[in-house]
Structures are given as C-alpha cells and as structure tokens.
Amino acid sequence: MSVLPPRAVRGMSDILPDKTRLWSWLEGQLRQLMSRYSYAEIRTPLLESTRLFARGIGAGTDVVEKEMYSFSDRSGDSLTLRPEATAGCVRAGMEHGLFHNRQERLWSYGPMFRYERPQKGRYRQFHQLSVEAFGMEGPDIDAEQILMTRSLWQQLGLTPYVQLELNSLGTAQARAAYRDTLKTWLEQRQDALDEDSRRRIHTNPMRVLDSKDPATRALLTDAPQLPAFLDGPSREHFEQLCASLDEAGVSYTLNPALVRGLDYYSRTVFEWTTTELGAQGAVCSGGRYDGLTTQLGGKPVTACGFALGMERLVLLLESCQRLPELAAEVDAALVSCGDLGSYSLLLADKLRAACPGLRLQLICGGGSIKSRMKRADRSGARLALLVGESEKEQGTVTVKFLREERDQLQLSFDDLVSSDLLASEPLADPGSPGAVKTGKYSGSH
Ligand code: ATP
Ligand code: MG
C-alpha cells in the first residue's frame, strides 16, 4: 500500500529559495525604512491567549468570529495563533511598562494566521510588517506614517500602482451614535441585503459598509454617512491630517465607507489599495487605535499604526514588473580537479578566513570534472577556482572567469587573496541594481 507523502497545510505556503532572495531583499528595504523613521523592532510570541484577541480585536469582528486558529493546550488554556500583531504588541507594551509616560515607535514582522478561504493574495499563513506608534495624540504621527508608506512606494517604484483612501471613524461615542442610526436604516432594508450583511446588522453594522456584494453596495450609496456624526475634536484632528497630506503633496480619496475589520480603530483609518491584484486590493491598512489599551483593561494610551501585507506586496512587485535585479549569492566556486583528499575543503576555509566578505561555494559530492564545472556555473559564481594535482603541488589556484571573455590566470594563494578578484559584488539596492549575468560555461579545464 502506498502512503501519500505529506503536504503543506492548505493556505500555508513554502517560500522556496528562488523567492527567498526577493523576500530577504524586501525585508531589508522595510528594515531600512523603519530605521530611517526611527522605529525600533519588537518581537512578540506567535501564540497568545485567546482572550487577548477576543477582547482586543472585538468579539463581533470577522477575525474573531470565524478566522482564528484557536486550540486548548495540554493544561486546558485556550491559545490562538496571532491573526495580527497589534494586540500582542500592545499586550507586551502594557506588561513591560513601555507606555508609561513615554512615546514609543515600534515595528514587528512575521507570520499571521487566519482561517480564510485561500485565493490569490489571501492565505491562512501570511506575513505582515506591523508598525505602531504610542503616546502621540496629534495628527502629525498619522501623517508621518502615511508619508512613510508613500516613501516605501517610491523606494520600490510602486507609486503609480497604489492609491490612498482615508476616513475618520471619530471617537467611540460618535461612532456609537452613528452605529445606531445605521442599524435602524439597515433594519428597514434588510430584505435587500446579502446574507452576511443581514447577520452583521446585529453583530457589527458598520462592517456592512465593507460588503463586496454588488446589490448591497448599490443600496448603501444612500446610507447615512459617518462624517456627519463626527465629534468636533475628531473632525479637527482629521482636518489637520488632511491639511498636512495636502501640503506634502499626497493624493488621497476620502472614503466615508472605509471601516476597518478590527474593532479597536478610532479616528483616522487609511488603506493603500491597488487595482493590480483583483479582489485582494488592500496592500497596507492602518489607523488610530486610541481605545485599545483601555479595552484591554489598562490606562488610555493614544496609538496609531498600520500593517502591510508582504505576500500582496510581492505579488504587486511581480505584476508591475518592479522586481529588482539581485546580485548572485555566490562570488566564487572552488572546483577540485581530481582526487585531492581534503585539500580543497581546507583551502576553501583558508580563503574564507583570508577574505571575510567572500561568498565561496565548494563544489562537493564528486562526479566528473565536466559535471563539477556545470555545478560551478549553476551556482551563479563569477569565478571558478580550480585546483588539481599541479596546483596543489605549487600552492596555486587557477582562476577561470565564468561570466566574461577573459584568459584564465594561475595565481599563488597570496596573490589571489591580495588581488581584487575575490572582492564581493555589492548586493543590489534599488538605486544601483547589480545584475546577474547567467552565461553558460562552455570551456573545459
Ligand atoms: P482584507 O479586507 O483584504 O481581508 P483586512 O482588512 O482583513 O484585509 P488587515 O487585518 O488590516 O486586513 O491586515 C493588513 C494587511 O494584511 C492587509 O492590507 C493585507 O495586505 C494583508 N492581509 C490581510 N489578510 C490577509 C490574508 N489572509 N492573506 C494575505 N494577506 C493578508
Ligand atoms: Mg480580512
């Protein structure tokens, strides 16, 4: 009886080596952005107690209602794989007194888990960059976070492909008044609504505004709108934010129906969307969550943040053909010609010790010289360093140029190390892409 080989869990992807280079590069770009704006990294556990999310995100939200991976551990505690990073970050900040009379700018990065219907741009394990600022009440931090994301689009060449939508949800009180009015309005029209929306009238009526159902959407054009309910201070906060964005030349669309799927948002909400990825158009979403610490039983702390979906960002770079040309990961490949025992193994480490930046691949595993040379070529290296009996005897290395028409050289170890031949190619940054030439090796030693 044949046994089926194991497969990955549905909606959870392997990121294979041909993609991890792009991912690492992109992660480097994000890390750079974070430090340019003076954000510090925080790492929190992937598992948190279920009640953190139920209380923090809100029991009536889609995420808590139907998307969480929750289970009881061996002692019967209910744990949940984090569906987003903000609640955990706030929990950590409260637990370690990070918000006590001070401001914090924090970022984190890693996998999130939601039990969703997998499709392009929507997965059950996905990655987010999550950015949070605490203790800043004025709209300058909201504006700065938006400018920060704009700077990222510029850095990645994505500016023409993303649009900014903006709204203010006001304070919890203003929103409650709006929610009641909207609820009554929706109840009077419930027969015309899709099934999900009909259910949400009672659990989370504002979420109906986010419905993707065409008939519901058409009906909603006449629905009461949130901006009319905004309290004075929220209105002023929002006007100041808009004025800063205008001054900074950021274009945006005011979308009074933009509500976020998590209950902790207040005042500013924003979303960078793209039309390049079909239905999964939200690339980066965020806003203010001044109420979260109190919702979790702590003192009030003002906060503003956003999360950026990595998979969608990668898809966007691919679909807009904005992929960087990444430098090869190997500078040189050491090929042993003949049976030299451990000579090449030791020589490789001697070279690594003498040239600290060198990325050297030792061609292992035996095989004919031809197949070793093929592997050297496939490694992407610029140089093949060949050693045979005569090189071993003379203490030399034969250098073959795999990507350019140039005569091979025979150099002593010291000459090789002191030449600039083994200088590592700088890894590509978007300003100076380092191209990989993948010429075929065709000569023989
Ligand atoms: P959507 O409306 O697309 O479901 P969301 O409002 O649930 O998004 P957030 O909770 O704000 O999204 O998460 C922030 C970002 O994380 C989104 O803008 C998106 O880029 C990404 N994201 C959210 N859910 C997924 C998922 N299941 N798979 C991949 N990326 C996701
Ligand atoms: Mg969602």
Coordinates of C-alpha atoms and ligand atoms in Angstrom, one line a residue:
M1 CA 0.0 0.0 0.0
S2 CA 1.4 3.3 -1.0
V3 CA 1.5 6.1 1.6
L4 CA 0.8 9.6 0.4
P5 CA 3.7 12.0 1.1
P6 CA 2.9 14.8 3.5
R7 CA 1.7 18.1 2.1
A8 CA 1.7 21.6 3.5
V9 CA -1.5 22.8 5.3
R10 CA -4.0 24.4 2.9
G11 CA -3.4 28.1 2.6
M12 CA 0.1 27.9 4.1
S13 CA 2.9 28.3 1.5
D14 CA 6.5 27.3 1.4
I15 CA 8.8 30.1 0.3
L16 CA 11.4 28.4 -1.8
P17 CA 15.0 29.6 -2.4
D18 CA 14.1 31.2 -5.8
K19 CA 11.7 33.5 -3.8
T20 CA 13.5 33.9 -0.5
R21 CA 16.2 36.1 -2.2
L22 CA 13.4 38.6 -3.2
W23 CA 11.8 38.3 0.3
S24 CA 15.1 38.9 2.1
W25 CA 15.8 41.9 -0.2
L26 CA 12.3 43.3 0.5
E27 CA 12.7 42.7 4.2
G28 CA 15.9 44.6 4.0
Q29 CA 14.1 47.5 2.4
L30 CA 11.5 47.5 5.1
R31 CA 14.1 47.3 7.9
Q32 CA 15.9 50.3 6.3
L33 CA 12.6 52.3 6.1
M34 CA 11.9 51.5 9.8
S35 CA 15.3 52.8 10.9
R36 CA 15.1 55.9 8.7
Y37 CA 11.9 56.8 10.6
S38 CA 13.4 55.8 13.9
Y39 CA 11.2 52.8 14.7
A40 CA 12.6 50.1 17.0
E41 CA 11.9 46.4 16.5
I42 CA 9.8 44.4 18.9
R43 CA 9.3 40.6 18.7
T44 CA 6.4 39.0 20.5
P45 CA 5.2 35.4 20.6
L46 CA 3.2 33.9 17.8
L47 CA 0.9 32.4 20.4
E48 CA -1.2 34.5 22.7
S49 CA -4.1 33.7 25.0
T50 CA -7.3 33.7 23.0
R51 CA -8.9 36.3 25.2
L52 CA -6.3 38.9 24.2
F53 CA -7.8 38.8 20.7
A54 CA -11.4 38.4 21.7
R55 CA -11.1 41.5 23.9
G56 CA -8.6 43.4 21.8
I57 CA -9.9 42.9 18.3
G58 CA -13.6 42.6 19.3
A59 CA -15.9 39.6 19.5
G60 CA -18.1 40.8 16.7
T61 CA -15.3 41.0 14.1
D62 CA -14.8 38.5 11.3
V63 CA -11.3 37.8 12.5
V64 CA -12.5 36.7 16.0
E65 CA -15.8 35.2 14.9
K66 CA -14.5 32.9 12.2
E67 CA -10.9 33.3 11.3
M68 CA -8.8 32.4 14.4
Y69 CA -6.7 29.3 14.8
S70 CA -7.6 28.6 18.5
F71 CA -6.9 25.5 20.5
S72 CA -6.6 24.3 24.0
D73 CA -3.1 23.4 25.1
R74 CA -2.3 20.5 27.4
S75 CA -3.3 22.4 30.5
G76 CA -6.6 23.4 29.0
D77 CA -5.7 27.1 28.3
S78 CA -7.2 28.5 25.2
L79 CA -4.5 29.8 22.9
T80 CA -4.6 31.5 19.5
L81 CA -2.1 31.8 16.7
R82 CA -1.9 35.5 16.2
P83 CA -4.1 36.8 13.4
E84 CA -2.5 40.2 13.6
A85 CA 0.3 41.9 15.5
T86 CA -1.1 45.0 17.2
A87 CA -2.9 43.3 20.1
G88 CA 0.3 41.3 21.0
C89 CA 2.4 44.4 20.7
V90 CA 0.0 46.4 23.0
R91 CA -0.1 43.5 25.4
A92 CA 3.7 43.4 25.6
G93 CA 3.9 47.2 26.0
M94 CA 1.4 47.2 28.9
E95 CA 3.1 44.2 30.5
H96 CA 6.6 45.8 30.4
G97 CA 5.6 49.4 31.1
L98 CA 6.7 50.6 27.7
F99 CA 3.8 53.2 27.5
H100 CA 4.3 54.7 31.0
N101 CA 4.7 58.4 30.4
R102 CA 6.6 58.0 27.2
Q103 CA 6.3 57.6 23.5
E104 CA 7.3 54.6 21.5
R105 CA 7.7 53.8 17.9
L106 CA 7.7 50.1 17.3
W107 CA 7.7 47.7 14.4
S108 CA 7.5 44.0 14.1
Y109 CA 7.5 41.5 11.3
G110 CA 6.4 37.9 10.9
P111 CA 3.7 35.4 10.1
M112 CA 0.0 35.8 10.9
F113 CA -2.7 33.2 10.8
R114 CA -6.3 33.4 9.7
Y115 CA -8.7 30.7 8.7
E116 CA -9.8 32.3 5.4
R117 CA -10.7 30.9 2.0
P118 CA -7.3 30.7 0.3
Q119 CA -7.1 32.5 -3.0
K120 CA -4.6 34.8 -4.8
G121 CA -3.4 37.3 -2.2
R122 CA -5.3 35.6 0.6
Y123 CA -3.7 32.9 2.6
R124 CA -4.1 31.2 6.0
Q125 CA -0.5 31.9 6.9
F126 CA 0.7 35.3 5.6
H127 CA 3.3 37.8 6.7
Q128 CA 2.9 41.4 7.8
L129 CA 5.1 44.3 8.7
S130 CA 3.3 45.9 11.5
V131 CA 4.1 49.4 12.6
E132 CA 2.9 51.1 15.8
A133 CA 3.4 54.5 17.5
F134 CA 2.3 55.1 21.0
G135 CA 1.7 58.2 23.2
M136 CA 1.2 60.7 20.3
E137 CA -2.2 62.3 20.2
G138 CA -1.8 64.8 17.4
P139 CA -2.4 64.0 13.7
D140 CA 1.3 64.6 12.9
I141 CA 2.1 60.9 13.6
D142 CA -0.8 59.8 11.4
A143 CA 0.6 62.0 8.7
E144 CA 4.1 60.7 9.2
Q145 CA 3.1 57.1 8.9
I146 CA 1.3 57.8 5.7
L147 CA 4.4 59.7 4.4
M148 CA 6.5 56.7 5.4
T149 CA 4.4 54.3 3.3
R150 CA 4.5 56.8 0.4
S151 CA 8.3 56.8 0.7
L152 CA 8.2 53.0 0.5
W153 CA 6.2 53.0 -2.7
Q154 CA 8.7 55.5 -4.1
Q155 CA 11.6 53.3 -3.0
L156 CA 10.0 50.3 -4.7
G157 CA 8.8 52.0 -7.8
L158 CA 5.2 51.3 -7.0
T159 CA 3.8 54.9 -6.7
P160 CA 1.8 54.7 -9.9
Y161 CA 0.1 51.4 -8.8
V162 CA -1.3 52.4 -5.3
Q163 CA -4.0 54.7 -4.2
L164 CA -4.7 56.1 -0.7
E165 CA -8.1 56.0 0.9
L166 CA -8.8 57.9 4.0
N167 CA -11.6 58.2 6.6
S168 CA -12.2 59.2 10.2
L169 CA -14.2 57.0 12.5
G170 CA -14.4 59.6 15.3
T171 CA -14.5 58.7 18.9
A172 CA -16.2 55.6 20.3
Q173 CA -19.1 57.7 21.4
A174 CA -19.6 59.4 18.0
R175 CA -19.3 56.0 16.3
A176 CA -21.9 54.5 18.7
A177 CA -24.4 57.2 17.7
Y178 CA -23.7 56.5 14.0
R179 CA -23.9 52.8 14.5
D180 CA -27.4 53.1 16.0
T181 CA -28.6 55.3 13.1
L182 CA -27.1 53.0 10.6
K183 CA -28.5 49.9 12.3
T184 CA -32.0 51.3 12.1
W185 CA -31.5 52.3 8.5
L186 CA -30.3 48.8 7.6
E187 CA -33.0 47.0 9.5
Q188 CA -35.6 48.8 7.4
R189 CA -33.9 47.5 4.3
Q190 CA -32.8 44.0 5.4
D191 CA -34.6 42.1 2.7
A192 CA -32.5 43.8 0.1
L193 CA -29.2 42.9 1.8
D194 CA -27.0 39.9 1.2
E195 CA -27.0 37.2 3.9
D196 CA -23.7 38.2 5.5
S197 CA -24.7 41.8 5.8
R198 CA -28.1 40.8 7.3
R199 CA -26.3 39.0 10.0
R200 CA -23.9 41.8 10.6
I201 CA -26.7 44.3 11.2
H202 CA -26.9 42.9 14.7
T203 CA -23.2 42.0 15.3
N204 CA -21.3 44.7 13.6
P205 CA -23.5 47.0 11.4
M206 CA -20.6 49.2 10.3
R207 CA -18.9 46.2 8.7
V208 CA -21.9 46.1 6.3
L209 CA -20.4 49.2 4.6
D210 CA -17.5 47.0 3.6
S211 CA -19.7 44.4 1.9
K212 CA -18.4 43.2 -1.5
D213 CA -22.0 42.2 -2.6
P214 CA -23.0 44.4 -5.6
A215 CA -26.7 44.7 -4.7
T216 CA -25.8 45.7 -1.1
R217 CA -23.2 48.2 -2.4
A218 CA -25.7 49.8 -4.6
L219 CA -28.2 50.2 -1.7
L220 CA -25.5 51.6 0.5
T221 CA -25.0 54.7 -1.7
D222 CA -27.9 56.3 0.1
A223 CA -27.0 55.1 3.6
P224 CA -26.3 57.6 6.4
Q225 CA -22.7 58.6 6.4
L226 CA -20.3 58.6 9.3
P227 CA -18.6 62.0 8.7
A228 CA -21.9 63.7 9.6
F229 CA -21.6 62.2 13.1
L230 CA -18.0 63.1 13.8
D231 CA -17.4 64.9 17.1
G232 CA -15.7 68.3 16.9
P233 CA -12.2 67.3 18.1
S234 CA -12.1 64.3 15.8
R235 CA -13.2 66.5 12.9
E236 CA -10.4 68.9 13.7
H237 CA -7.9 66.1 14.1
F238 CA -8.9 64.8 10.7
E239 CA -8.9 68.2 9.0
Q240 CA -5.3 68.8 10.3
L241 CA -4.2 65.4 8.9
C242 CA -5.7 66.2 5.5
A243 CA -4.1 69.6 5.5
S244 CA -0.6 68.0 6.3
L245 CA -1.1 65.5 3.5
D246 CA -2.2 68.2 1.1
E247 CA 0.9 70.2 2.0
A248 CA 3.1 67.1 1.5
G249 CA 1.5 66.6 -1.9
V250 CA 0.0 63.2 -1.0
S251 CA -3.1 62.5 -3.1
Y252 CA -5.9 60.6 -1.4
T253 CA -9.6 59.8 -1.7
L254 CA -12.0 60.4 1.2
N255 CA -14.0 57.2 1.5
P256 CA -16.7 57.6 4.2
A257 CA -17.5 53.9 3.9
L258 CA -13.9 52.9 4.8
V259 CA -14.2 51.0 8.1
R260 CA -11.6 48.6 9.3
G261 CA -12.3 45.0 10.1
L262 CA -10.9 45.3 13.7
D263 CA -12.9 46.9 16.4
Y264 CA -10.1 48.9 18.1
Y265 CA -9.8 51.7 15.5
S266 CA -10.8 55.3 16.3
R267 CA -10.4 58.5 14.3
T268 CA -8.1 58.1 11.4
V269 CA -8.3 55.0 9.2
F270 CA -6.5 54.6 5.9
E271 CA -5.8 52.0 3.3
W272 CA -3.4 51.8 0.4
T273 CA -5.1 49.8 -2.3
T274 CA -4.2 48.6 -5.8
T275 CA -6.3 47.6 -8.8
E276 CA -3.5 45.2 -9.9
L277 CA -4.4 42.3 -7.6
G278 CA -8.1 41.8 -8.3
A279 CA -10.3 41.4 -5.2
Q280 CA -7.4 41.4 -2.8
G281 CA -6.6 45.1 -3.3
A282 CA -5.7 46.2 0.2
V283 CA -1.9 46.3 0.4
C284 CA -1.4 48.3 3.6
S285 CA -4.1 49.2 6.1
G286 CA -4.0 51.2 9.3
G287 CA -5.2 53.9 11.5
R288 CA -5.6 55.1 15.1
Y289 CA -6.5 52.8 18.0
D290 CA -6.6 55.2 20.9
G291 CA -9.0 52.9 22.7
L292 CA -7.1 49.6 22.7
T293 CA -5.3 49.8 26.0
T294 CA -8.4 50.6 27.9
Q295 CA -10.3 47.8 26.0
L296 CA -7.6 45.5 27.4
G297 CA -8.1 46.8 30.9
G298 CA -5.2 49.3 31.1
K299 CA -4.7 53.1 31.2
P300 CA -5.6 55.0 28.0
V301 CA -2.7 55.3 25.6
T302 CA -3.1 57.0 22.2
A303 CA -1.8 55.0 19.3
C304 CA -1.6 54.9 15.6
G305 CA -0.3 52.1 13.3
F306 CA -0.6 50.1 10.1
A307 CA 0.1 46.7 8.7
L308 CA 1.5 45.9 5.3
G309 CA 0.8 42.5 3.7
M310 CA 4.0 41.0 2.4
E311 CA 2.5 38.4 0.0
R312 CA 0.4 41.1 -1.7
L313 CA 3.5 43.4 -1.9
V314 CA 5.4 40.6 -3.6
L315 CA 2.5 39.9 -6.0
L316 CA 2.4 43.6 -6.7
L317 CA 6.1 43.9 -7.5
E318 CA 5.7 40.9 -9.8
S319 CA 2.6 42.1 -11.5
C320 CA 4.1 45.6 -12.1
Q321 CA 7.4 44.2 -13.1
R322 CA 9.2 46.0 -10.4
L323 CA 11.4 43.2 -9.3
P324 CA 14.9 44.2 -8.5
E325 CA 17.9 42.6 -10.3
L326 CA 19.6 40.9 -7.4
A327 CA 23.3 40.1 -7.4
A328 CA 24.3 36.5 -7.4
E329 CA 24.7 34.9 -3.9
V330 CA 28.0 33.3 -4.8
D331 CA 31.2 35.0 -5.8
A332 CA 33.4 32.0 -6.5
A333 CA 33.1 28.3 -6.8
L334 CA 36.0 26.1 -5.8
V335 CA 36.4 23.1 -8.0
S336 CA 38.7 20.2 -7.3
C337 CA 40.0 18.5 -10.4
G338 CA 41.0 15.0 -9.4
D339 CA 41.1 13.4 -6.0
L340 CA 42.9 15.8 -3.7
G341 CA 41.6 14.3 -0.4
S342 CA 40.6 17.2 1.9
Y343 CA 42.9 19.7 0.2
S344 CA 40.0 21.7 -1.4
L345 CA 37.9 21.6 1.7
L346 CA 40.7 23.1 3.8
L347 CA 41.7 25.6 1.0
A348 CA 38.1 26.8 0.9
D349 CA 38.1 27.7 4.6
K350 CA 41.6 29.3 4.3
L351 CA 40.2 31.5 1.5
R352 CA 37.1 32.4 3.6
A353 CA 39.3 33.3 6.6
A354 CA 41.6 35.4 4.4
C355 CA 38.7 37.2 2.6
P356 CA 35.9 37.8 5.1
G357 CA 33.3 39.2 2.6
L358 CA 33.9 36.3 0.1
R359 CA 30.9 34.1 -0.7
L360 CA 32.5 30.8 -1.7
Q361 CA 30.8 27.6 -2.7
L362 CA 32.9 24.4 -2.5
I363 CA 31.7 22.1 -5.3
C364 CA 31.1 18.9 -3.3
G365 CA 29.7 15.5 -4.0
G366 CA 32.2 14.1 -6.5
G367 CA 31.3 13.5 -10.2
S368 CA 33.2 14.2 -13.4
I369 CA 35.1 17.4 -13.9
K370 CA 32.5 18.4 -16.5
S371 CA 29.6 18.0 -14.1
R372 CA 31.6 19.8 -11.3
M373 CA 32.1 22.7 -13.7
K374 CA 28.4 22.7 -14.6
R375 CA 27.6 22.9 -10.9
A376 CA 30.1 25.8 -10.5
D377 CA 28.3 27.6 -13.4
R378 CA 24.9 27.0 -11.9
S379 CA 25.9 28.4 -8.6
G380 CA 25.9 31.9 -10.3
A381 CA 29.5 32.5 -9.3
R382 CA 31.7 34.8 -11.4
L383 CA 34.8 32.8 -10.9
A384 CA 35.7 29.1 -10.8
L385 CA 38.8 28.4 -8.7
L386 CA 40.3 25.3 -10.0
V387 CA 42.8 23.1 -8.1
G388 CA 44.3 19.9 -9.4
E389 CA 47.5 17.9 -8.6
S390 CA 49.8 20.5 -10.1
E391 CA 48.1 23.5 -8.4
K392 CA 48.3 21.6 -5.1
E393 CA 52.0 20.9 -5.6
Q394 CA 52.8 24.5 -6.5
G395 CA 50.4 26.1 -3.9
T396 CA 48.5 27.9 -6.7
V397 CA 44.9 28.3 -7.9
T398 CA 43.7 28.5 -11.5
V399 CA 41.1 31.3 -11.9
K400 CA 38.5 30.8 -14.6
F401 CA 36.2 33.7 -15.5
L402 CA 32.7 32.2 -15.9
R403 CA 30.9 35.4 -17.0
E404 CA 33.3 37.3 -19.1
E405 CA 35.7 36.6 -22.0
R406 CA 39.0 36.7 -20.2
D407 CA 42.0 34.4 -20.1
Q408 CA 42.3 32.2 -17.1
L409 CA 45.0 33.0 -14.6
Q410 CA 47.2 30.9 -12.4
L411 CA 47.9 32.7 -9.1
S412 CA 49.6 31.8 -5.8
F413 CA 47.3 31.7 -2.8
D414 CA 48.8 35.0 -1.5
D415 CA 48.5 36.8 -4.9
L416 CA 44.9 35.6 -5.2
V417 CA 44.0 36.9 -1.8
S418 CA 45.7 40.2 -2.3
S419 CA 44.2 40.7 -5.8
D420 CA 40.7 42.3 -6.1
L421 CA 39.4 39.2 -7.9
L422 CA 37.6 37.9 -4.8
A423 CA 36.0 41.2 -3.8
S424 CA 32.3 40.5 -3.2
E425 CA 29.9 42.2 -5.5
P426 CA 27.8 44.6 -3.5
L427 CA 24.2 43.3 -3.0
A428 CA 21.7 45.2 -5.1
D429 CA 19.9 48.1 -3.6
P430 CA 17.2 49.8 -5.7
G431 CA 19.5 52.7 -6.6
S432 CA 22.2 50.5 -8.0
P433 CA 20.9 47.2 -9.2
G434 CA 23.7 44.6 -9.5
A435 CA 22.8 42.4 -12.5
V436 CA 23.3 38.7 -12.6
K437 CA 24.7 37.5 -15.9
T438 CA 24.0 33.9 -16.3
G439 CA 26.3 32.9 -19.1
K440 CA 26.8 29.2 -19.8
Y441 CA 30.1 27.7 -19.0
S442 CA 31.3 26.0 -22.2
G443 CA 35.1 25.6 -21.8
S444 CA 36.9 22.7 -20.3
H445 CA 39.9 22.8 -18.0
Ligands
ATP1 P1 -8.9 42.2 3.6 O1 -10.0 43.3 3.6 O2 -8.2 42.0 2.3 O3 -9.4 40.9 4.2 P2 -8.1 43.1 6.2 O4 -8.8 44.3 6.4 O5 -8.5 41.8 6.8 O6 -7.8 42.8 4.6 P3 -5.9 43.8 7.9 O7 -6.3 43.0 9.0 O8 -5.9 45.3 8.1 O9 -6.5 43.3 6.6 O10 -4.4 43.4 7.6 C1 -3.4 44.3 7.0 C2 -2.9 43.8 5.7 O11 -2.6 42.4 5.7 C3 -3.9 43.8 4.5 O12 -4.0 45.1 4.0 C4 -3.4 42.8 3.6 O13 -2.4 43.4 2.8 C5 -2.8 41.8 4.5 N1 -3.7 40.6 4.7 C6 -4.8 40.6 5.5 N2 -5.3 39.3 5.4 C7 -4.5 38.6 4.6 C8 -4.5 37.2 4.2 N3 -5.4 36.3 4.6 N4 -3.6 36.8 3.3 C9 -2.6 37.7 2.8 N5 -2.5 39.0 3.2 C10 -3.5 39.4 4.1
MG2 MG -9.7 40.2 6.2

